[in-house]
Tab-separated table of C-alpha atoms in Angstrom:
chain	number	residue	atom	x	y	z
A	19	UNK	CA	96.255	113.529	72.161
A	20	UNK	CA	97.648	114.104	75.628
A	21	UNK	CA	99.109	117.468	76.863
A	22	UNK	CA	102.625	117.696	77.985
A	23	UNK	CA	101.773	117.698	81.648
A	24	UNK	CA	99.556	114.641	81.243
A	25	UNK	CA	102.342	112.735	79.656
A	26	UNK	CA	104.647	113.948	82.407
A	27	UNK	CA	102.328	112.730	85.062
A	28	UNK	CA	101.592	109.343	83.428
A	29	UNK	CA	105.505	108.828	83.082
A	30	UNK	CA	105.875	109.767	86.811
A	31	UNK	CA	103.295	107.316	87.904
A	32	UNK	CA	104.787	104.543	85.719
A	33	UNK	CA	108.291	105.091	87.128
A	34	UNK	CA	107.061	105.033	90.700
A	35	UNK	CA	105.186	101.963	90.319
A	36	UNK	CA	108.105	100.250	88.638
A	37	UNK	CA	110.555	101.357	91.474
A	38	UNK	CA	108.334	100.938	94.472
A	39	UNK	CA	105.386	98.801	93.678
A	40	UNK	CA	103.006	101.547	94.877
A	41	UNK	CA	101.668	104.694	93.079
A	42	UNK	CA	102.971	108.181	94.186
A	43	UNK	CA	100.758	110.402	96.510
A	44	UNK	CA	99.074	113.444	95.169
A	45	UNK	CA	101.511	115.516	97.002
A	46	UNK	CA	104.464	113.725	95.355
A	47	UNK	CA	102.857	114.265	92.005
A	48	UNK	CA	102.367	118.079	92.693
A	49	UNK	CA	106.067	118.464	93.486
A	50	UNK	CA	107.207	116.254	90.499
A	51	UNK	CA	105.188	118.523	88.186
A	52	UNK	CA	105.897	121.525	89.988
A	53	UNK	CA	102.357	122.526	90.433
A	54	UNK	CA	101.042	124.888	93.055
A	55	UNK	CA	98.112	122.786	94.333
A	56	UNK	CA	96.745	119.271	94.349
A	57	UNK	CA	93.710	120.528	92.486
A	58	UNK	CA	95.803	120.669	89.223
A	59	UNK	CA	96.759	116.997	89.839
A	60	UNK	CA	93.215	115.993	90.391
A	61	UNK	CA	92.300	117.552	87.015
A	62	UNK	CA	95.223	115.746	85.226
A	63	UNK	CA	94.363	112.320	86.853
A	64	UNK	CA	90.622	112.725	85.826
A	65	UNK	CA	91.695	113.670	82.286
A	66	UNK	CA	93.857	110.582	82.031
A	67	UNK	CA	91.106	108.412	83.477
A	68	UNK	CA	88.586	109.713	80.977
A	69	UNK	CA	90.961	109.018	78.174
A	70	UNK	CA	91.450	105.501	79.237
A	71	UNK	CA	95.083	105.695	80.233
A	72	UNK	CA	94.695	104.902	83.936
A	73	UNK	CA	91.843	103.626	86.340
A	74	UNK	CA	91.352	104.652	89.948
A	75	UNK	CA	90.313	101.603	91.873
A	76	UNK	CA	87.253	102.484	94.166
A	77	UNK	CA	87.353	102.783	98.020
A	78	UNK	CA	91.097	102.408	98.022
A	79	UNK	CA	93.648	105.211	98.931
A	80	UNK	CA	96.267	105.871	96.296
A	81	UNK	CA	95.192	103.071	94.172
A	82	UNK	CA	95.978	103.830	90.467
A	83	UNK	CA	96.389	101.234	87.697
A	84	UNK	CA	97.935	102.119	84.432
A	85	UNK	CA	95.795	100.539	81.554
A	86	UNK	CA	98.059	101.710	78.502
A	87	UNK	CA	100.626	104.144	77.501
A	88	UNK	CA	100.914	106.740	74.736
A	89	UNK	CA	103.209	106.128	71.900
A	90	UNK	CA	105.541	108.705	73.317
A	91	UNK	CA	106.191	106.506	76.388
A	92	UNK	CA	105.380	103.069	74.987
A	93	UNK	CA	108.177	102.968	72.410
A	94	UNK	CA	110.811	100.409	73.539
A	95	UNK	CA	108.912	99.677	76.738
A	96	UNK	CA	108.079	96.332	78.150
A	97	UNK	CA	105.126	97.859	80.113
A	98	UNK	CA	102.566	95.617	81.611
A	99	UNK	CA	99.891	96.734	84.194
A	100	UNK	CA	100.831	95.334	87.605
A	101	UNK	CA	98.549	94.155	90.239
A	102	UNK	CA	99.295	96.016	93.614
A	103	UNK	CA	96.174	95.673	95.491
A	104	UNK	CA	94.637	92.581	97.353
A	105	UNK	CA	91.481	91.781	99.162
A	106	UNK	CA	87.999	91.862	97.825
A	107	UNK	CA	87.838	94.350	94.900
A	108	UNK	CA	84.790	96.156	93.537
A	109	UNK	CA	84.082	95.114	89.933
A	110	UNK	CA	85.956	97.037	87.374
A	111	UNK	CA	84.326	98.909	84.569
A	112	UNK	CA	85.127	97.732	81.060
A	113	UNK	CA	88.426	98.677	79.779
A	114	UNK	CA	88.764	100.858	76.619
A	115	UNK	CA	88.882	98.862	73.351
A	116	UNK	CA	92.507	99.896	72.582
A	117	UNK	CA	93.706	99.379	76.310
A	118	UNK	CA	96.472	96.788	76.911
A	119	UNK	CA	94.767	93.849	78.484
A	120	UNK	CA	95.614	93.052	81.959
A	121	UNK	CA	98.176	90.079	82.309
A	122	UNK	CA	96.369	87.018	83.738
A	123	UNK	CA	99.068	84.978	85.356
A	124	UNK	CA	98.842	82.205	87.786
A	125	UNK	CA	99.271	82.832	91.532
A	126	UNK	CA	102.503	81.923	93.306
A	127	UNK	CA	102.507	81.119	96.918
A	128	UNK	CA	104.981	83.106	98.893
A	129	UNK	CA	105.898	82.455	102.470
A	130	UNK	CA	104.918	85.168	104.913
A	131	UNK	CA	108.019	85.555	107.158
A	132	UNK	CA	106.060	87.057	110.069
A	133	UNK	CA	105.701	90.734	110.711
A	134	UNK	CA	107.949	93.661	110.212
A	135	UNK	CA	107.929	97.142	111.794
A	136	UNK	CA	107.330	100.247	109.675
A	137	UNK	CA	108.401	102.184	112.692
A	138	UNK	CA	110.643	101.064	115.754
A	139	UNK	CA	112.543	98.071	114.678
A	140	UNK	CA	111.348	94.614	115.837
A	141	UNK	CA	113.139	91.217	116.196
A	142	UNK	CA	114.580	89.785	113.036
A	143	UNK	CA	112.172	87.731	110.942
A	144	UNK	CA	113.192	84.103	111.104
A	145	UNK	CA	109.946	81.785	110.798
A	146	UNK	CA	107.381	81.281	108.175
A	147	UNK	CA	103.952	82.081	109.663
A	148	UNK	CA	101.688	81.163	106.565
A	149	UNK	CA	101.697	81.486	102.885
A	150	UNK	CA	99.934	84.052	100.523
A	151	UNK	CA	99.148	83.980	96.883
A	152	UNK	CA	100.727	86.648	94.732
A	153	UNK	CA	100.219	87.371	90.970
A	154	UNK	CA	103.000	85.739	89.102
A	155	UNK	CA	103.371	88.883	87.061
A	156	UNK	CA	104.572	90.773	90.202
A	157	UNK	CA	107.620	88.603	90.584
A	158	UNK	CA	110.835	88.006	88.685
A	159	UNK	CA	111.309	84.215	88.064
A	160	UNK	CA	115.025	84.462	88.600
A	161	UNK	CA	115.039	85.762	92.064
A	162	UNK	CA	113.683	84.529	95.432
A	163	UNK	CA	110.737	86.510	97.094
A	164	UNK	CA	108.958	86.431	100.362
A	165	UNK	CA	106.246	88.372	101.924
A	166	UNK	CA	105.968	90.338	105.318
A	167	UNK	CA	102.968	91.881	107.272
A	168	UNK	CA	103.562	95.487	107.989
A	169	UNK	CA	103.005	96.915	111.478
A	170	UNK	CA	103.183	100.644	112.162
A	171	UNK	CA	102.637	103.947	110.387
A	172	UNK	CA	106.157	105.035	109.544
A	173	UNK	CA	105.796	104.419	105.749
A	174	UNK	CA	102.447	105.782	105.237
A	175	UNK	CA	103.557	108.579	102.900
A	176	UNK	CA	104.904	105.965	100.569
A	177	UNK	CA	101.397	104.358	100.485
A	178	UNK	CA	102.329	101.472	102.860
A	179	UNK	CA	99.793	101.271	105.813
A	180	UNK	CA	99.530	99.177	109.059
A	181	UNK	CA	98.251	95.694	108.072
A	182	UNK	CA	99.525	95.684	104.426
A	183	UNK	CA	101.432	92.722	103.141
A	184	UNK	CA	104.697	93.821	101.271
A	185	UNK	CA	106.339	91.594	98.661
A	186	UNK	CA	110.166	91.558	99.054
A	187	UNK	CA	112.844	90.384	96.520
A	188	UNK	CA	115.731	88.736	98.367
A	189	UNK	CA	118.805	90.835	97.853
A	190	UNK	CA	121.805	92.062	99.838
A	191	UNK	CA	122.339	95.374	98.121
A	192	UNK	CA	120.210	98.593	97.515
A	193	UNK	CA	120.268	101.723	95.491
A	194	UNK	CA	119.589	105.194	97.147
A	195	UNK	CA	115.896	105.619	97.413
A	196	UNK	CA	114.989	101.933	97.583
A	197	UNK	CA	112.536	100.666	100.248
A	198	UNK	CA	114.342	97.699	101.870
A	199	UNK	CA	113.987	95.318	104.699
A	200	UNK	CA	117.025	96.386	106.787
A	201	UNK	CA	118.638	94.050	109.496
A	202	UNK	CA	120.083	96.136	112.306
A	203	UNK	CA	123.001	94.671	114.345
A	204	UNK	CA	121.899	91.287	113.274
A	205	UNK	CA	118.789	91.084	115.517
A	206	UNK	CA	116.352	93.944	114.546
A	207	UNK	CA	114.552	94.283	111.229
A	208	UNK	CA	112.600	97.301	109.843
A	209	UNK	CA	111.093	98.507	106.555
A	210	UNK	CA	112.700	101.887	105.689
A	211	UNK	CA	113.947	103.958	102.686
A	212	UNK	CA	117.801	103.335	102.319
A	213	UNK	CA	120.395	105.929	101.560
A	214	UNK	CA	124.128	106.239	101.994
A	215	UNK	CA	125.247	109.408	103.473
A	216	UNK	CA	128.843	110.409	104.272
A	217	UNK	CA	129.947	106.779	105.127
A	218	UNK	CA	126.770	106.154	106.987
A	219	UNK	CA	123.428	104.343	106.159
A	220	UNK	CA	120.451	106.514	106.571
A	221	UNK	CA	117.155	104.584	107.034
A	222	UNK	CA	114.438	107.025	106.383
A	223	UNK	CA	110.691	107.108	107.304
A	224	UNK	CA	108.077	107.994	104.983
A	225	UNK	CA	106.243	110.019	107.825
A	226	UNK	CA	107.235	113.418	108.807
A	227	UNK	CA	106.448	112.396	112.527
A	228	UNK	CA	109.640	110.210	112.572
A	229	UNK	CA	113.374	111.066	112.340
A	230	UNK	CA	115.819	109.453	110.013
A	231	UNK	CA	118.031	106.860	111.681
A	232	UNK	CA	121.868	107.022	110.855
A	233	UNK	CA	123.867	103.998	111.379
A	234	UNK	CA	127.486	102.798	110.551
A	235	UNK	CA	127.499	100.765	107.517
A	236	UNK	CA	128.717	97.693	109.229
A	237	UNK	CA	125.600	97.653	111.468
A	238	UNK	CA	123.097	97.544	108.595
A	239	UNK	CA	122.362	94.453	106.316
A	240	UNK	CA	120.083	94.766	103.310
A	241	UNK	CA	117.826	91.567	103.248
A	242	UNK	CA	115.544	92.530	100.446
A	243	UNK	CA	113.820	95.359	98.299
A	244	UNK	CA	110.097	96.054	98.123
A	245	UNK	CA	108.680	95.042	94.781
A	246	UNK	CA	104.920	94.863	95.496
A	247	UNK	CA	102.156	95.490	98.013
A	248	UNK	CA	99.040	93.743	98.930
A	249	UNK	CA	96.100	95.521	100.632
A	250	UNK	CA	93.211	93.759	102.499
A	251	UNK	CA	89.988	95.356	103.240
């Protein structure tokens, strides 16, 4: 049986994976659960891992994988573990007997539409540079997806590092808090968190070293929303 705090943490991790495609940082977990220090989060994560609810992937920053959910969270849920890490992975230990098995789905080739800046905007993406294999379970079959190579450190606090490949679902609208590909004035593209503020569009960094950029709504066009991330080592 899990404690109330353990269930709260598991629910928060699941929600962030579903929304952003990447797990939250320990600082974000600490704030969400209103704890005073990250040591409390370390203890909760360790307890969840020991009980077979999550798995920490070795040698990877902020890499958590949900194996199963308790009955309190699993009722009415269509939860499936999501693959969010790429590259050569270390062998996984055997999953607990009652864990939900990882979904084995065929890989889908996505076009990599060049590079995008997680920092100062760069020229708009327009050409396919190559293709990359992505687990089919990461994608919605009804929507068009593409991939981009990330350049810059502006989104590191959202778990998006320089050199990562982000999987984008093509769409022209976004909700507050979504991480999006934003086209600025028709010729600059950037990866930022999107918010509407007082008739303006705020493109927010996930790095305290950078300021939020405020632009009139007509200058910003959403080209897609982040749904997954692939990391190579």
